[in-house]
């Protein structure tokens, strides 16, 4: 099964809480749309709730999509922001239950241990105002490493 060795993503914010975009996997010439809608932003009392779609999880065959809802809530004064979700996987024709917690290490560094519903991953991200770089340890039981660059304009 050929899966992304390189993946390119682009997103455009149509409205303050709605973005649309694409994912491109040149290994198999796969081009898929993406979308994310923040139904309710996080407040002091309530979590952020977002709905979206993208390609299915890492390590699934091309052409499969995932549809998800996520709930995230920062815990004040701790630097922790846990999330949980429900994701429908076209590859498995069923539900997955992703979860994780973003750990703010400093103004520039975050650690994100997560489980996508099947596999556990960890991302260490260095951030600046308009750019970031993430070092990825994927599928901890059979580790693979990766790197991701992000920028905005």
CSV table of C-alpha atoms in Angstrom, one decimal:
chain,number,residue,atom,x,y,z
A,1,UNK,CA,0.0,0.0,0.0
A,2,UNK,CA,1.5,3.3,-1.1
A,3,UNK,CA,0.8,6.1,1.5
A,4,UNK,CA,2.0,9.6,1.8
A,5,UNK,CA,5.7,10.0,2.1
A,6,UNK,CA,5.1,13.6,1.2
A,7,UNK,CA,1.8,15.4,1.8
A,8,UNK,CA,0.9,18.9,0.9
A,9,UNK,CA,-2.0,20.7,2.6
A,10,UNK,CA,-3.6,24.1,1.9
A,11,UNK,CA,-6.4,25.8,3.7
A,12,UNK,CA,-8.3,29.1,3.2
A,13,UNK,CA,-10.4,30.6,5.9
A,14,UNK,CA,-13.7,31.6,4.2
A,15,UNK,CA,-15.3,32.8,7.4
A,16,UNK,CA,-13.8,33.3,10.9
A,17,UNK,CA,-14.9,29.8,11.8
A,18,UNK,CA,-15.0,28.0,8.5
A,19,UNK,CA,-12.0,26.9,6.4
A,20,UNK,CA,-11.8,24.8,3.3
A,21,UNK,CA,-8.7,23.3,1.6
A,22,UNK,CA,-7.0,20.4,0.0
A,23,UNK,CA,-4.6,17.5,0.7
A,24,UNK,CA,-2.3,16.3,-2.1
A,25,UNK,CA,-0.4,13.0,-1.9
A,26,UNK,CA,1.9,13.0,-5.0
A,27,UNK,CA,3.0,9.3,-4.4
A,28,UNK,CA,-0.5,8.1,-5.6
A,29,UNK,CA,-1.7,11.4,-7.3
A,30,UNK,CA,-4.4,11.8,-4.6
A,31,UNK,CA,-6.1,15.2,-4.3
A,32,UNK,CA,-8.8,15.4,-1.6
A,33,UNK,CA,-10.8,18.3,-0.3
A,34,UNK,CA,-10.7,19.3,3.4
A,35,UNK,CA,-13.0,21.4,5.5
A,36,UNK,CA,-13.3,22.4,9.1
A,37,UNK,CA,-16.1,24.3,10.8
A,38,UNK,CA,-15.9,25.6,14.4
A,39,UNK,CA,-19.5,25.2,15.5
A,40,UNK,CA,-18.8,26.7,18.9
A,41,UNK,CA,-15.6,28.4,20.0
A,42,UNK,CA,-14.2,27.6,23.4
A,43,UNK,CA,-15.5,29.7,26.3
A,44,UNK,CA,-14.7,29.7,30.0
A,45,UNK,CA,-17.5,27.2,30.6
A,46,UNK,CA,-17.8,25.2,27.3
A,47,UNK,CA,-15.3,23.4,25.0
A,48,UNK,CA,-14.6,24.2,21.4
A,49,UNK,CA,-16.7,22.0,19.1
A,50,UNK,CA,-15.6,21.5,15.5
A,51,UNK,CA,-16.8,19.4,12.6
A,52,UNK,CA,-14.6,18.5,9.6
A,53,UNK,CA,-13.5,16.1,6.9
A,54,UNK,CA,-10.1,15.0,5.6
A,55,UNK,CA,-8.3,12.0,4.4
A,56,UNK,CA,-8.6,9.0,6.7
A,57,UNK,CA,-5.9,8.3,9.4
A,58,UNK,CA,-2.2,7.9,8.8
A,59,UNK,CA,-1.4,4.4,7.4
A,60,UNK,CA,-4.8,3.8,5.7
A,61,UNK,CA,-5.1,3.3,1.9
A,62,UNK,CA,-5.6,6.3,-0.3
A,63,UNK,CA,-9.0,7.4,-1.4
A,64,UNK,CA,-10.6,7.0,2.0
A,65,UNK,CA,-12.0,9.9,4.0
A,66,UNK,CA,-12.8,10.6,7.6
A,67,UNK,CA,-15.6,12.8,9.0
A,68,UNK,CA,-15.3,14.0,12.5
A,69,UNK,CA,-16.5,16.0,15.4
A,70,UNK,CA,-14.0,17.2,18.1
A,71,UNK,CA,-14.3,18.7,21.5
A,72,UNK,CA,-11.4,20.6,23.0
A,73,UNK,CA,-11.0,22.6,26.2
A,74,UNK,CA,-8.0,24.3,27.7
A,75,UNK,CA,-7.5,24.0,31.4
A,76,UNK,CA,-6.6,27.4,32.7
A,77,UNK,CA,-3.3,28.0,34.4
A,78,UNK,CA,-2.0,24.5,33.5
A,79,UNK,CA,-0.8,24.7,29.8
A,80,UNK,CA,-2.9,21.6,29.1
A,81,UNK,CA,-5.6,21.4,26.4
A,82,UNK,CA,-7.2,17.9,26.1
A,83,UNK,CA,-9.4,16.9,23.2
A,84,UNK,CA,-11.7,14.0,22.4
A,85,UNK,CA,-13.5,13.2,19.2
A,86,UNK,CA,-15.6,10.8,17.2
A,87,UNK,CA,-14.5,10.0,13.6
A,88,UNK,CA,-16.2,8.0,10.9
A,89,UNK,CA,-13.6,6.1,8.9
A,90,UNK,CA,-14.5,5.2,5.3
A,91,UNK,CA,-11.6,2.7,5.4
A,92,UNK,CA,-13.1,0.8,8.3
A,93,UNK,CA,-16.7,1.7,7.7
A,94,UNK,CA,-17.0,2.5,11.4
A,95,UNK,CA,-16.2,4.8,14.2
A,96,UNK,CA,-12.9,5.7,15.9
A,97,UNK,CA,-12.5,7.7,19.1
A,98,UNK,CA,-9.4,9.9,18.8
A,99,UNK,CA,-8.0,11.7,21.9
A,100,UNK,CA,-5.0,13.6,23.1
A,101,UNK,CA,-3.7,16.5,25.1
A,102,UNK,CA,-1.7,19.5,23.9
A,103,UNK,CA,1.0,20.4,26.4
A,104,UNK,CA,2.3,23.9,26.3
A,105,UNK,CA,6.0,23.7,27.2
A,106,UNK,CA,6.8,27.3,26.5
A,107,UNK,CA,5.6,30.2,24.3
A,108,UNK,CA,7.4,28.5,21.4
A,109,UNK,CA,7.1,24.8,22.1
A,110,UNK,CA,4.1,22.4,22.4
A,111,UNK,CA,4.0,18.6,22.9
A,112,UNK,CA,1.0,16.7,21.6
A,113,UNK,CA,0.7,13.0,22.5
A,114,UNK,CA,-2.4,11.6,20.8
A,115,UNK,CA,-4.2,8.5,19.7
A,116,UNK,CA,-6.1,8.6,16.4
A,117,UNK,CA,-8.5,5.8,17.5
A,118,UNK,CA,-6.0,3.0,16.5
A,119,UNK,CA,-2.4,4.3,16.8
A,120,UNK,CA,-0.6,6.5,19.2
A,121,UNK,CA,1.6,9.4,18.0
A,122,UNK,CA,3.5,12.3,19.5
A,123,UNK,CA,4.3,15.7,17.9
A,124,UNK,CA,6.8,18.2,19.2
A,125,UNK,CA,6.1,21.6,17.7
A,126,UNK,CA,8.2,24.8,17.5
A,127,UNK,CA,6.1,27.9,16.7
A,128,UNK,CA,6.7,31.4,15.6
A,129,UNK,CA,4.1,34.1,14.7
A,130,UNK,CA,3.5,32.8,11.1
A,131,UNK,CA,5.4,29.5,11.0
A,132,UNK,CA,5.9,26.2,12.7
A,133,UNK,CA,7.8,23.0,12.5
A,134,UNK,CA,6.7,19.7,14.0
A,135,UNK,CA,8.8,16.6,14.7
A,136,UNK,CA,6.6,13.5,14.6
A,137,UNK,CA,6.9,10.1,16.2
A,138,UNK,CA,4.2,8.1,14.5
A,139,UNK,CA,2.7,4.8,15.5
A,140,UNK,CA,4.7,4.3,18.7
A,141,UNK,CA,4.3,0.5,18.6
A,142,UNK,CA,6.2,0.4,15.2
A,143,UNK,CA,7.8,3.8,15.2
A,144,UNK,CA,8.2,6.0,12.1
A,145,UNK,CA,9.5,9.5,12.2
A,146,UNK,CA,8.3,12.5,10.3
A,147,UNK,CA,8.6,16.3,10.0
A,148,UNK,CA,6.0,18.9,9.1
A,149,UNK,CA,6.4,22.5,8.1
A,150,UNK,CA,3.6,25.0,8.3
A,151,UNK,CA,3.3,28.7,7.4
A,152,UNK,CA,0.7,31.3,7.0
A,153,UNK,CA,0.3,34.4,5.0
